[in-house]
Coordinates of C-alpha atoms (C1' of nucleotides) in Angstrom, one line a residue:
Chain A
X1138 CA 16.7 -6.6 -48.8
X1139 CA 14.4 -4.6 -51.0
X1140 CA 10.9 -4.6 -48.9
X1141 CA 9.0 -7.5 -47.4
X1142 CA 12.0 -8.5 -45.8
X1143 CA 11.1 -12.1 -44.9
X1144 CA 13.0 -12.2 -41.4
X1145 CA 11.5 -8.9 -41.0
X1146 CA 7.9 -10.1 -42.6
X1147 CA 8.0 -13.4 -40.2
X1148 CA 7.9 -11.1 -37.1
X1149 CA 4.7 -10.6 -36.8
X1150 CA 3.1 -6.9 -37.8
X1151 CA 1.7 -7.7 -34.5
X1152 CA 5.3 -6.6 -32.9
X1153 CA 6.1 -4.3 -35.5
X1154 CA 3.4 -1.9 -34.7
X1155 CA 4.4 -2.2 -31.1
X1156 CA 8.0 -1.9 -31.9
X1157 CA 6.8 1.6 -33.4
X1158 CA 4.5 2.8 -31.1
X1159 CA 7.0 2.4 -28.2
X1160 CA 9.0 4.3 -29.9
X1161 CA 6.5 7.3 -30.9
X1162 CA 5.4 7.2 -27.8
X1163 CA 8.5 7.4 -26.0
X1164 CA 9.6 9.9 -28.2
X1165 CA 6.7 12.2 -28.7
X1166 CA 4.7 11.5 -25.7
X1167 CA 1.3 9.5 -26.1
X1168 CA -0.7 12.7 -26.9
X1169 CA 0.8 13.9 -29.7
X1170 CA 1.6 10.7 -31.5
X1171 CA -1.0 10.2 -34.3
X1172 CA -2.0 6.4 -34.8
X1173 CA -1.2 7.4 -38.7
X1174 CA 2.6 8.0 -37.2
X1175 CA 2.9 4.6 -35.8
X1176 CA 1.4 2.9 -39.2
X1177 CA 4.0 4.4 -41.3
X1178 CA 6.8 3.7 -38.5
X1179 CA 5.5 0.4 -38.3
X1180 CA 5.1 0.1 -42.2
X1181 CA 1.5 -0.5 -42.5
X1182 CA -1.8 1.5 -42.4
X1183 CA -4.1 2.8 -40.1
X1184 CA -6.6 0.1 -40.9
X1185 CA -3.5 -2.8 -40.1
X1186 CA -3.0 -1.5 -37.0
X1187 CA -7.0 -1.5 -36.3
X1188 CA -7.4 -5.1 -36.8
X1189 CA -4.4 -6.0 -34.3
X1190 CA -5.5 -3.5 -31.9
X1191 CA -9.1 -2.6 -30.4
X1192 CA -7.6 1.5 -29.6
X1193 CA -4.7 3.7 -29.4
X1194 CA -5.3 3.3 -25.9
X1195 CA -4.5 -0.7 -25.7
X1196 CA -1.5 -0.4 -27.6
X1197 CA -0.6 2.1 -25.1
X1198 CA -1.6 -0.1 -21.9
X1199 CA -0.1 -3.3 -23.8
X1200 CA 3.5 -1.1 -23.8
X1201 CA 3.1 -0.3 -20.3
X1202 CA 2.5 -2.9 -18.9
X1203 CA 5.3 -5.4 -20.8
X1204 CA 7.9 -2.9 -20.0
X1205 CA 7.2 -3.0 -16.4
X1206 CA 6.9 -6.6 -16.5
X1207 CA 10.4 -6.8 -18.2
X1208 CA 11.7 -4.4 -15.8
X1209 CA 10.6 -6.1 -12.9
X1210 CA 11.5 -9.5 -13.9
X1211 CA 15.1 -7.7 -14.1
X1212 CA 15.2 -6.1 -11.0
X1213 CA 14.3 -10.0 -9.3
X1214 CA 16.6 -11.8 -11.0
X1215 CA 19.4 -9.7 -10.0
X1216 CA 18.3 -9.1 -6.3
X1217 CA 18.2 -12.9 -6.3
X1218 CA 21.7 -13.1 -6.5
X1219 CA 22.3 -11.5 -3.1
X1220 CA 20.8 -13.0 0.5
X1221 CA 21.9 -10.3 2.8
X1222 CA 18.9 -7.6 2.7
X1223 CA 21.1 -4.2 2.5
X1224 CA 22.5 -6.1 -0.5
X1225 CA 19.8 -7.4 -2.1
X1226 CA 18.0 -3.4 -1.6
X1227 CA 21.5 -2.1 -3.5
X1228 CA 21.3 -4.9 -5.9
X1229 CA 17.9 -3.6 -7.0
X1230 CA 18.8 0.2 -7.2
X1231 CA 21.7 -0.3 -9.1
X1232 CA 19.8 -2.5 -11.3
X1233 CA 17.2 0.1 -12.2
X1234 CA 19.8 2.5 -12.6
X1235 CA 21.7 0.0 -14.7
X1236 CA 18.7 -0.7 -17.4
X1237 CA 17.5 3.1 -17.9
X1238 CA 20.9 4.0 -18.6
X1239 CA 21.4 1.4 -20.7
X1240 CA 17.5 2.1 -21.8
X1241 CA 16.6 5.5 -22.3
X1242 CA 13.7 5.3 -24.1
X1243 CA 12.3 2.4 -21.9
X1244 CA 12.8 5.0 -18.8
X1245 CA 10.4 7.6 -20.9
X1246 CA 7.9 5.5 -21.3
X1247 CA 8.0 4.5 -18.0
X1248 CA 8.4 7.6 -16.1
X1249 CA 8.2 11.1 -18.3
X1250 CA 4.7 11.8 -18.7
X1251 CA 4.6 10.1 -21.5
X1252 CA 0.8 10.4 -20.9
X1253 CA 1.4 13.3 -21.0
X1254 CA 2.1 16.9 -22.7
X1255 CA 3.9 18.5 -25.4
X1256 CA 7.7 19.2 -25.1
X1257 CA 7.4 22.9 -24.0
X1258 CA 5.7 21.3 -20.7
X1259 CA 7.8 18.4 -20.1
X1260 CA 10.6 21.6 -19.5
X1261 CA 8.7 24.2 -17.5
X1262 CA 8.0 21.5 -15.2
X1263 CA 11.3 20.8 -15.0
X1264 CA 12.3 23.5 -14.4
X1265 CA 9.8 24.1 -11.3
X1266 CA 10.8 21.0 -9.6
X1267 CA 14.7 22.1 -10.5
X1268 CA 13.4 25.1 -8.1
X1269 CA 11.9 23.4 -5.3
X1270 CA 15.0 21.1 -5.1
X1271 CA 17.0 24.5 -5.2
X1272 CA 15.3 25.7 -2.2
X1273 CA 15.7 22.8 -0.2
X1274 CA 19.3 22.5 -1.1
X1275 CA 19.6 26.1 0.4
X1276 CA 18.6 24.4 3.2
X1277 CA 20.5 21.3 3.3
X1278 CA 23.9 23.5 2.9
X1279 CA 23.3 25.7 5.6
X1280 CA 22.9 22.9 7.8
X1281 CA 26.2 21.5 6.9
X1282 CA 27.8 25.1 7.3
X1283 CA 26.6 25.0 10.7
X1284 CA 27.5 21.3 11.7
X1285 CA 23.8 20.2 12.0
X1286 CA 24.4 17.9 9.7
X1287 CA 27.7 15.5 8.4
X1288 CA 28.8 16.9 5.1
X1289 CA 27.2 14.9 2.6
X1290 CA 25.8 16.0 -1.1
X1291 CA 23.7 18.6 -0.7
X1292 CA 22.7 18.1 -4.6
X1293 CA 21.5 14.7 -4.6
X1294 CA 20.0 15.0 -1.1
X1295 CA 17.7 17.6 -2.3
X1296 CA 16.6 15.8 -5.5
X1297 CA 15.8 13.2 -3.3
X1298 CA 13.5 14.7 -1.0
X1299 CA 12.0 16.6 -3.8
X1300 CA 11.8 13.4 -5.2
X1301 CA 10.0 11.9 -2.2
X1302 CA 7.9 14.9 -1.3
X1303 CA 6.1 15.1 -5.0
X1304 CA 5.5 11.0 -4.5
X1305 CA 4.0 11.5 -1.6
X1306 CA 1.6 14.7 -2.6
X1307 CA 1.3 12.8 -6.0
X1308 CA -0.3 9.6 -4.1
X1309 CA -2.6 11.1 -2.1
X1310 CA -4.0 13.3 -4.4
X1311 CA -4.8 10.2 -6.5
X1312 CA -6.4 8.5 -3.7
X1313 CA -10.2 7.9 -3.6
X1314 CA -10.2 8.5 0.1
X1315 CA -7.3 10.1 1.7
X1316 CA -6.1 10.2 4.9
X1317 CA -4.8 13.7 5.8
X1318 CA -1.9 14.2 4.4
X1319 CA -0.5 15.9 7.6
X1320 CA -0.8 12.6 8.9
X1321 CA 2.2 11.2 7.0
X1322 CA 4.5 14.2 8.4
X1323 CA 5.6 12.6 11.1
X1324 CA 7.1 9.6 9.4
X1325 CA 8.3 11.9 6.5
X1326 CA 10.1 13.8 8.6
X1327 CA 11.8 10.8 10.0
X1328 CA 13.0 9.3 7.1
X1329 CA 14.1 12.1 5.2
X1330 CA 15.9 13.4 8.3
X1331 CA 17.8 10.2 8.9
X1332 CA 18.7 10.6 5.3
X1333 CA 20.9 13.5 5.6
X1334 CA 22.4 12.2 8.3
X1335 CA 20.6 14.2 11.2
X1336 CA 21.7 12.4 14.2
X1337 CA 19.2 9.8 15.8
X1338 CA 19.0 11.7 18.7
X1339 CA 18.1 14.9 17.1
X1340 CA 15.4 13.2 15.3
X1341 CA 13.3 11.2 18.1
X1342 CA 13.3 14.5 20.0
X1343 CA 10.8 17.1 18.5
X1344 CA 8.2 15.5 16.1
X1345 CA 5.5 17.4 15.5
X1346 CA 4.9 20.9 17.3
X1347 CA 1.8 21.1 18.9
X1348 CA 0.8 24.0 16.7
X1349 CA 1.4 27.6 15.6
X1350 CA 4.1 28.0 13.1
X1351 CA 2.4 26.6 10.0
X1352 CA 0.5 29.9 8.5
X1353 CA -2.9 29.6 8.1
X1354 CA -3.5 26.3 5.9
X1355 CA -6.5 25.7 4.9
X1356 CA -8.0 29.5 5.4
X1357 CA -8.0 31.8 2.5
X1358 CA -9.2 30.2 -0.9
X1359 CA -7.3 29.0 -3.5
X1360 CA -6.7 31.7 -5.5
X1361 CA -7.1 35.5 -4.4
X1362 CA -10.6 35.9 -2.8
X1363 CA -12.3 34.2 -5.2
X1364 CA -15.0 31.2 -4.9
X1365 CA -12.0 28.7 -6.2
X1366 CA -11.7 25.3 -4.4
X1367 CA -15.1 24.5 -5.5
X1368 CA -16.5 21.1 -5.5
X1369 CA -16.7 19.0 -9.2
X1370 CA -20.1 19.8 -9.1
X1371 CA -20.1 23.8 -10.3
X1372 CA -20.4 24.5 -13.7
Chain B
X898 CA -27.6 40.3 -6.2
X899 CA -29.6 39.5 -9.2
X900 CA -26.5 39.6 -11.8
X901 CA -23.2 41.5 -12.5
X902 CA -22.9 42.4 -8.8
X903 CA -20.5 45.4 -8.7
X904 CA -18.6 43.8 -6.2
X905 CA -17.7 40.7 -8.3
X906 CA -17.4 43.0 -11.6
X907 CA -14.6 44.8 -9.7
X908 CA -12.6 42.3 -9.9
X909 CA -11.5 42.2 -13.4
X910 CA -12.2 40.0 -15.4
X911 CA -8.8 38.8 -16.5
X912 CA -9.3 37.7 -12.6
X913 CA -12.1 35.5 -13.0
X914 CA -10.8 34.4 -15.8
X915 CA -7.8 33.0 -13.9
X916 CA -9.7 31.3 -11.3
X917 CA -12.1 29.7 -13.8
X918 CA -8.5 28.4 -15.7
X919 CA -7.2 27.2 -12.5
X920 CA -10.0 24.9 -11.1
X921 CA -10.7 23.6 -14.5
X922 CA -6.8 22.9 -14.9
X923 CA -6.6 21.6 -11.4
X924 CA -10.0 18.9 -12.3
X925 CA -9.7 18.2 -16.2
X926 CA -5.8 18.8 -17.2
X927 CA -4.4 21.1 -19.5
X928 CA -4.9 19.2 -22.6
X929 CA -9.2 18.2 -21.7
X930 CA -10.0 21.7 -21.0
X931 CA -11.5 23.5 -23.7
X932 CA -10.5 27.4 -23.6
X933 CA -14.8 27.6 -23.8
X934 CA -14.9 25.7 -20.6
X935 CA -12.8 28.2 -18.5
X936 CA -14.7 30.8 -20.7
X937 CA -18.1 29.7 -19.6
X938 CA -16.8 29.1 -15.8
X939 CA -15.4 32.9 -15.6
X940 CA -18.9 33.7 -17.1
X941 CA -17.1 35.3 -20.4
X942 CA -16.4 34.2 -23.8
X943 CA -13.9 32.7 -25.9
X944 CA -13.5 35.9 -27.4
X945 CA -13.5 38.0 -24.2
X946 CA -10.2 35.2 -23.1
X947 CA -8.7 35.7 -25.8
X948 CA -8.4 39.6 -25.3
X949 CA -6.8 39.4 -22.4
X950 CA -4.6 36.3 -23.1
X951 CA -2.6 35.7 -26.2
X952 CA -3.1 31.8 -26.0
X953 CA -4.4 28.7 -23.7
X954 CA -0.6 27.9 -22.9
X955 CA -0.1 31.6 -21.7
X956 CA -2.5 31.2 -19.4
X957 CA -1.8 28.5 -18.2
X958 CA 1.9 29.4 -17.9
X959 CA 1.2 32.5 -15.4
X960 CA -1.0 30.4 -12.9
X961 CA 2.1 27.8 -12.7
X962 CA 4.3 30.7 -12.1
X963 CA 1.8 32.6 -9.6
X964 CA 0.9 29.6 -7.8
X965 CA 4.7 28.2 -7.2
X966 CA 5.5 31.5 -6.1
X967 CA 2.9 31.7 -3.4
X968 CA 3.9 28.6 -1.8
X969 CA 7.5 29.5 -2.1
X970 CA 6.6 32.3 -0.4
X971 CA 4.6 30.7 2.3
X972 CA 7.6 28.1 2.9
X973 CA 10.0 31.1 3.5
X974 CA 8.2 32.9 5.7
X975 CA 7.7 29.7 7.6
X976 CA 11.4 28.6 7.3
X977 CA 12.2 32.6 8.5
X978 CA 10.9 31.8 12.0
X979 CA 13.4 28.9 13.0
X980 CA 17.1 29.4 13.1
X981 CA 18.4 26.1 13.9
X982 CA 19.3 24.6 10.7
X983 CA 17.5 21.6 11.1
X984 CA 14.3 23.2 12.1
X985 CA 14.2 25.0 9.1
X986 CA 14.5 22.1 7.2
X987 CA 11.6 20.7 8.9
X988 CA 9.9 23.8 8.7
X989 CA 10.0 23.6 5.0
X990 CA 8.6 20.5 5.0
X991 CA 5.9 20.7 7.3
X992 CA 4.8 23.9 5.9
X993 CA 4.4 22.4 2.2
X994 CA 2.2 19.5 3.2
X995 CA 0.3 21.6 5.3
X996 CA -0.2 24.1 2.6
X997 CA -1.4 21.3 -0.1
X998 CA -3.4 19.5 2.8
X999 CA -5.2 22.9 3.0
X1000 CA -5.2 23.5 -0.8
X1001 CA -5.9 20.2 -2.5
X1002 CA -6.1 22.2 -6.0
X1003 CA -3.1 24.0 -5.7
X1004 CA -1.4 20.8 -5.0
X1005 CA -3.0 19.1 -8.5
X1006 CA -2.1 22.2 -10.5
X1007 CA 1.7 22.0 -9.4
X1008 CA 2.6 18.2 -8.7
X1009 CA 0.1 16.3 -10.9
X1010 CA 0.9 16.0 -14.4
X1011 CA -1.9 17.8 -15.4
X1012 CA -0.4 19.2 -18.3
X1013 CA -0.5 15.5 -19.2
X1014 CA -3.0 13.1 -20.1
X1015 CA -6.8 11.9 -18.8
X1016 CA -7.6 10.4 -15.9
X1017 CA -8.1 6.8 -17.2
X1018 CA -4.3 7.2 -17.4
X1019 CA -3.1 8.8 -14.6
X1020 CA -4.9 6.0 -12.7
X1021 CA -2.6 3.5 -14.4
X1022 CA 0.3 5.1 -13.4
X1023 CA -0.3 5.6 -10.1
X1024 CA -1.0 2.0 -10.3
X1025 CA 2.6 1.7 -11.5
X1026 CA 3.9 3.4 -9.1
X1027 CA 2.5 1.1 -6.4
X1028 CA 3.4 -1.6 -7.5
X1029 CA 7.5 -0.8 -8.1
X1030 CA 7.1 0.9 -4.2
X1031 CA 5.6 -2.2 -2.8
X1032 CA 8.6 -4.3 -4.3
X1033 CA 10.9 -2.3 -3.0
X1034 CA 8.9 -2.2 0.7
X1035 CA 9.2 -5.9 0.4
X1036 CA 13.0 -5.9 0.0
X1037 CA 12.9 -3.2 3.2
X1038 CA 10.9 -5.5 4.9
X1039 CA 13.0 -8.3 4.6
X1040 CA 15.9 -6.1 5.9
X1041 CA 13.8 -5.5 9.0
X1042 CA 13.2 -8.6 9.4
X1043 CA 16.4 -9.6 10.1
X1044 CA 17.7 -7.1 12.1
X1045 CA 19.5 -5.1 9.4
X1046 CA 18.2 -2.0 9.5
X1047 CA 16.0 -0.9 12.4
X1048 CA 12.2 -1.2 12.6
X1049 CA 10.5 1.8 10.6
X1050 CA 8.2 2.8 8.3
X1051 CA 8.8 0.7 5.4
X1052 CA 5.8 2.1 3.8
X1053 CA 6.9 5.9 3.5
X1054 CA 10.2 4.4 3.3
X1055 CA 9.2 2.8 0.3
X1056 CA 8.0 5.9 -1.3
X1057 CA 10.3 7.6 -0.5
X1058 CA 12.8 5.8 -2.3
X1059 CA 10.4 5.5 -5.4
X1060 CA 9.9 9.1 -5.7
X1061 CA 13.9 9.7 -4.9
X1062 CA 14.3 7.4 -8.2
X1063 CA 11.7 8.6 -9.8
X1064 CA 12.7 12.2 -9.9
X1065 CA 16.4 11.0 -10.3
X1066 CA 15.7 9.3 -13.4
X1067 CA 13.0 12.1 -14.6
X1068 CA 15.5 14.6 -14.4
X1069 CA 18.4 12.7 -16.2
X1070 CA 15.9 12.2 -19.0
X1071 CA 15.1 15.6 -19.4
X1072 CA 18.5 17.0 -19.7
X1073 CA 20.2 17.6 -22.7
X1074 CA 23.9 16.6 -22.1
X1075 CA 23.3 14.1 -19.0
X1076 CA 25.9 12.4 -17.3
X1077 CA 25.5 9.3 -17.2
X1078 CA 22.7 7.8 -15.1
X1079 CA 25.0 5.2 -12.9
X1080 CA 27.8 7.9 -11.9
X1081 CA 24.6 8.9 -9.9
X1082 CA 24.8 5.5 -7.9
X1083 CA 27.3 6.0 -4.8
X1084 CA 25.5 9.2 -4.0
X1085 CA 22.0 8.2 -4.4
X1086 CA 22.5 4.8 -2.5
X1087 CA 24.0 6.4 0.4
X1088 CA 21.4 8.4 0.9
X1089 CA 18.9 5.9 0.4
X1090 CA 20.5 3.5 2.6
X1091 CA 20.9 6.1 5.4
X1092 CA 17.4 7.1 4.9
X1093 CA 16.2 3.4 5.9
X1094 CA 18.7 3.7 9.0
X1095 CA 21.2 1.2 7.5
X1096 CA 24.2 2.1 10.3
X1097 CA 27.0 4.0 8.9
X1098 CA 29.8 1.6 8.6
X1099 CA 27.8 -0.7 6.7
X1100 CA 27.2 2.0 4.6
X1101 CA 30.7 3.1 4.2
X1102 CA 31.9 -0.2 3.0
X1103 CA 31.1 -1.3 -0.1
X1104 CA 30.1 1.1 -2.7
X1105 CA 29.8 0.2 -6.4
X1106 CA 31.4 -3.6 -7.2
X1107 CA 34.1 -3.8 -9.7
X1108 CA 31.9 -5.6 -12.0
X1109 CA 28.9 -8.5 -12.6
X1110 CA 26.0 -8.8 -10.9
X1111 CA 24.2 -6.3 -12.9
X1112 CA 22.5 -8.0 -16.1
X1113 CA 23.4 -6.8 -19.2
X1114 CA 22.6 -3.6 -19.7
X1115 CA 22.7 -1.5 -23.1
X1116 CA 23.3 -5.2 -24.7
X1117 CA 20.0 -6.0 -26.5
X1118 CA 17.6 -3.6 -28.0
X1119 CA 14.8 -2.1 -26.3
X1120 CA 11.8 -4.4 -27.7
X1121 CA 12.6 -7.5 -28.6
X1122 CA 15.0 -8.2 -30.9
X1123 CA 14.1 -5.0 -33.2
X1124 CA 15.7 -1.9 -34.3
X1125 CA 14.2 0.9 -31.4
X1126 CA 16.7 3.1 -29.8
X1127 CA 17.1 4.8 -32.6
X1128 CA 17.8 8.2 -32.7
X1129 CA 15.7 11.4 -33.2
X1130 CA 16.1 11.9 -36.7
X1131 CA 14.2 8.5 -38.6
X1132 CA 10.4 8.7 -39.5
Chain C
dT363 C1' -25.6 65.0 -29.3
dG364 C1' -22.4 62.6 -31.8
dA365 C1' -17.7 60.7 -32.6
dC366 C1' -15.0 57.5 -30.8
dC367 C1' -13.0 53.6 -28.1
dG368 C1' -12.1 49.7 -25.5
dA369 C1' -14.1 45.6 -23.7
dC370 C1' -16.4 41.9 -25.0
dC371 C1' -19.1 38.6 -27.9
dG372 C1' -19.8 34.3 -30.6
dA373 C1' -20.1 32.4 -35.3
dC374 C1' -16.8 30.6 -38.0
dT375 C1' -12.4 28.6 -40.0
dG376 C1' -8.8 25.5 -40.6
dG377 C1' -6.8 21.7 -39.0
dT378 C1' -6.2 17.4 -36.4
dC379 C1' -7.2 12.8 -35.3
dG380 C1' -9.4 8.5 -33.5
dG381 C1' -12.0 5.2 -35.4
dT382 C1' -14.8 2.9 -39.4
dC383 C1' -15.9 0.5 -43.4
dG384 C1' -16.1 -1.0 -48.1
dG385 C1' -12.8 -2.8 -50.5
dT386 C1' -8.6 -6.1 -52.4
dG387 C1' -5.4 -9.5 -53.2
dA388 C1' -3.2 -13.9 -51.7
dC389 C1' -4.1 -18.3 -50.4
dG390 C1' -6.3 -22.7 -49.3
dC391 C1' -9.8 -25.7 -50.5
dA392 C1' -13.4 -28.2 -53.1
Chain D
dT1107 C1' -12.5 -22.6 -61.7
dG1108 C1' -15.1 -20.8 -58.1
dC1109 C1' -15.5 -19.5 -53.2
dG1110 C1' -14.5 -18.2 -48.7
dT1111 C1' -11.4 -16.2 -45.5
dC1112 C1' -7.6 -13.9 -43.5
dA1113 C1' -4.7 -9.9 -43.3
dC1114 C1' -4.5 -5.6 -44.6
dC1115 C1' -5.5 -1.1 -47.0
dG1116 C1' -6.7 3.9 -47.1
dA1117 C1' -10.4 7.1 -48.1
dC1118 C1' -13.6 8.9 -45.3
dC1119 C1' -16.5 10.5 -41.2
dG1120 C1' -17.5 13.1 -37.3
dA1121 C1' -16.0 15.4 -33.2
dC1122 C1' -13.3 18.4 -31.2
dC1123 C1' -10.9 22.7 -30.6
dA1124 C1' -7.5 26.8 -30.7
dG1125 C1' -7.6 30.9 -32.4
dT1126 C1' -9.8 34.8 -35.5
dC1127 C1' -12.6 38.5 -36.9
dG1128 C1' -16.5 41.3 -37.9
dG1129 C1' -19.6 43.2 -35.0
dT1130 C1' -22.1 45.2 -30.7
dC1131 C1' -22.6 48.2 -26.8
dG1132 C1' -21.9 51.0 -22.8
dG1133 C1' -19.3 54.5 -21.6
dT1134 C1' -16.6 59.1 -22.2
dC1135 C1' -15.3 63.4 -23.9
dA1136 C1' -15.9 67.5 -26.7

DNA sequence: TGACCGACCGACTGGTCGGTCGGTGACGCA
DNA sequence: TGCGTCACCGACCGACCAGTCGGTCGGTCA
């Protein structure tokens, strides 16, 4: 098959140009993936991709939101398969699991910051979160050592409340109009408790402490003395 | 104090400069703030940044650094007055939402992807995000429902679990010799399941099925029927 | 007083990239 | 044979921006 393909040709450009740009984008991140890239990846020009597409930016959204769709429609089909609700929430864990191991690529688009940054990021990043886990897994393993806690992995545990914690921060700072986001302690603290096996007992006594304990939040600026923490407004 | 009050002049300017870098970080992103932005914010010039900074990403680099090490800090002088194991745990964790609560910026500079892309985009994430957490909240409903796992908060449960995967998957994708994603299953399901108060025996029976019930994975391609998945090196 | 220096300034450069627009060829139709 | 139209091409435009560099200026020291 010299060029022009027909098999090739009869798939639309349409889905060629996609084909590449999930690619770029999964590979390079959206930022740093030229729409010149995904012509040539795609086989066809700048201009080609203009008449299928209004922007970069809806090619983008258009990858998005098939991949979830496909994803999704996944996940339903095998939880369907079960009836019994512990099942049916395994069914759809493993499945995820399942389809981004079998799908790397689809997992970056769908979770790596794909919006995002440039590689050098993507790891220093990493390797802050790897440090918050770190501390928590301090944590966890002392607990163990002392019988607080069943033995369980300390490694996983971690990632998971890590895991949890950043979703949580992450949603409320998108959030037009937050509650407080000491206000979700409370059930935090349950869930992630009951996950490392604290006993029931243990957890339903002590919720919050009525105060003291927590150093000053909200005093002191953000950064040294400075006027920091100011409003959008400012200059 | 009409202008260069020697008060604020004290503070060097590689100071200001840093402040001026972090709120316009914390507000724009890495990528949509212009080095004369934080320049005209610290009340300097491009030139005057660029004498005390080799680059943008150096800067940038140092407030990360500065900024998780305060918090780390804070966390361990919290954690330092409990002893129970336990208690530190949740000394840790109160302590880090209180500190964000109190320090919405510091919370965007460390947790949002601001390295990463616009706004318009991290809207459509988050968007994401609901949506795969509410479809797990309706399997954890449905589990409630019928007595399987106790009443609870299936909404933090449910993002809880999200983030859990979310940062399980994240972190897979971002090393360079992973194991594979499902040997991650038994682990991450227990946890999960204990989290949502599923009782232990039911947990303890049943871990991974021999086989079926999970769809295909790693058969077809990733889009459509087309060659993606391929490897670094191509075009 | 004059030589010198370090902090700081801002115009400029080199390069990138999204998006535009005047084509162009293949094809159907009259 | 002429004409319109559809799909596509690629040179080009304009904006944006990190980083550079020649220059200024307020001190300081001899």
């Amino acid at each position: 098959m010299p060029r022009t393909d027909p098999a090739e040709q009869s798939r639309s450009r349409r889905e060629r140009i996609l084909d590449a740009a999930f690619s770029a984008f999964a590979q390079r991140g959206y930022r740093d993936t030229a729409v010149d890239d995904i012509a040539s990846a795609a086989e066809t020009s700048k201009g080609g991709i203009y008449f299928h597409f209004p922007s970069k930016e809806a090619i983008f959204r258009e990858l998005m939101a098939t991949t979830a769709d496909k994803l999704v429609a996944r996940v339903e089909r095998a939880v369907a398969l079960e009836t019994e609700p512990v099942a049916r929430a395994e069914a759809a864990l493993r499945t995820v699991l399942a389809t981004f191991a079998g799908h790397r690529t689809m997992a970056r688009v769908l979770f790596l910051d794909l919006a995002g940054a440039g590689r050098a990021f993507q790891a220093e990043t990493n390797a802050l979160h790897a440090r918050f886990a770190q501390l928590i897994r301090g944590y966890l393993d002392e607990a163990v050592a002392t019988g607080a806690i069943p033995a369980l992995d300390t490694d996983i545990t971690s990632v998971v409340w890590f895991g949890a914690l950043n979703e949580v921060v992450a949603r409320w700072l998108l959030d037009d109009a937050p509650e407080p986001l000491e206000d979700t302690y409370p059930a935090l603290r349950e869930v992630l408790l009951r996950s490392a096996g604290v006993p029931e007992a243990r957890i339903r006594r002590g919720g919050v402490p009525d105060a003291g304990s927590v150093p000053d939040a909200g005093a002191g600026a953000e950064r040294q003395g400075a006027g920091a923490e100011r409003q959008g407004a400012g200059a």
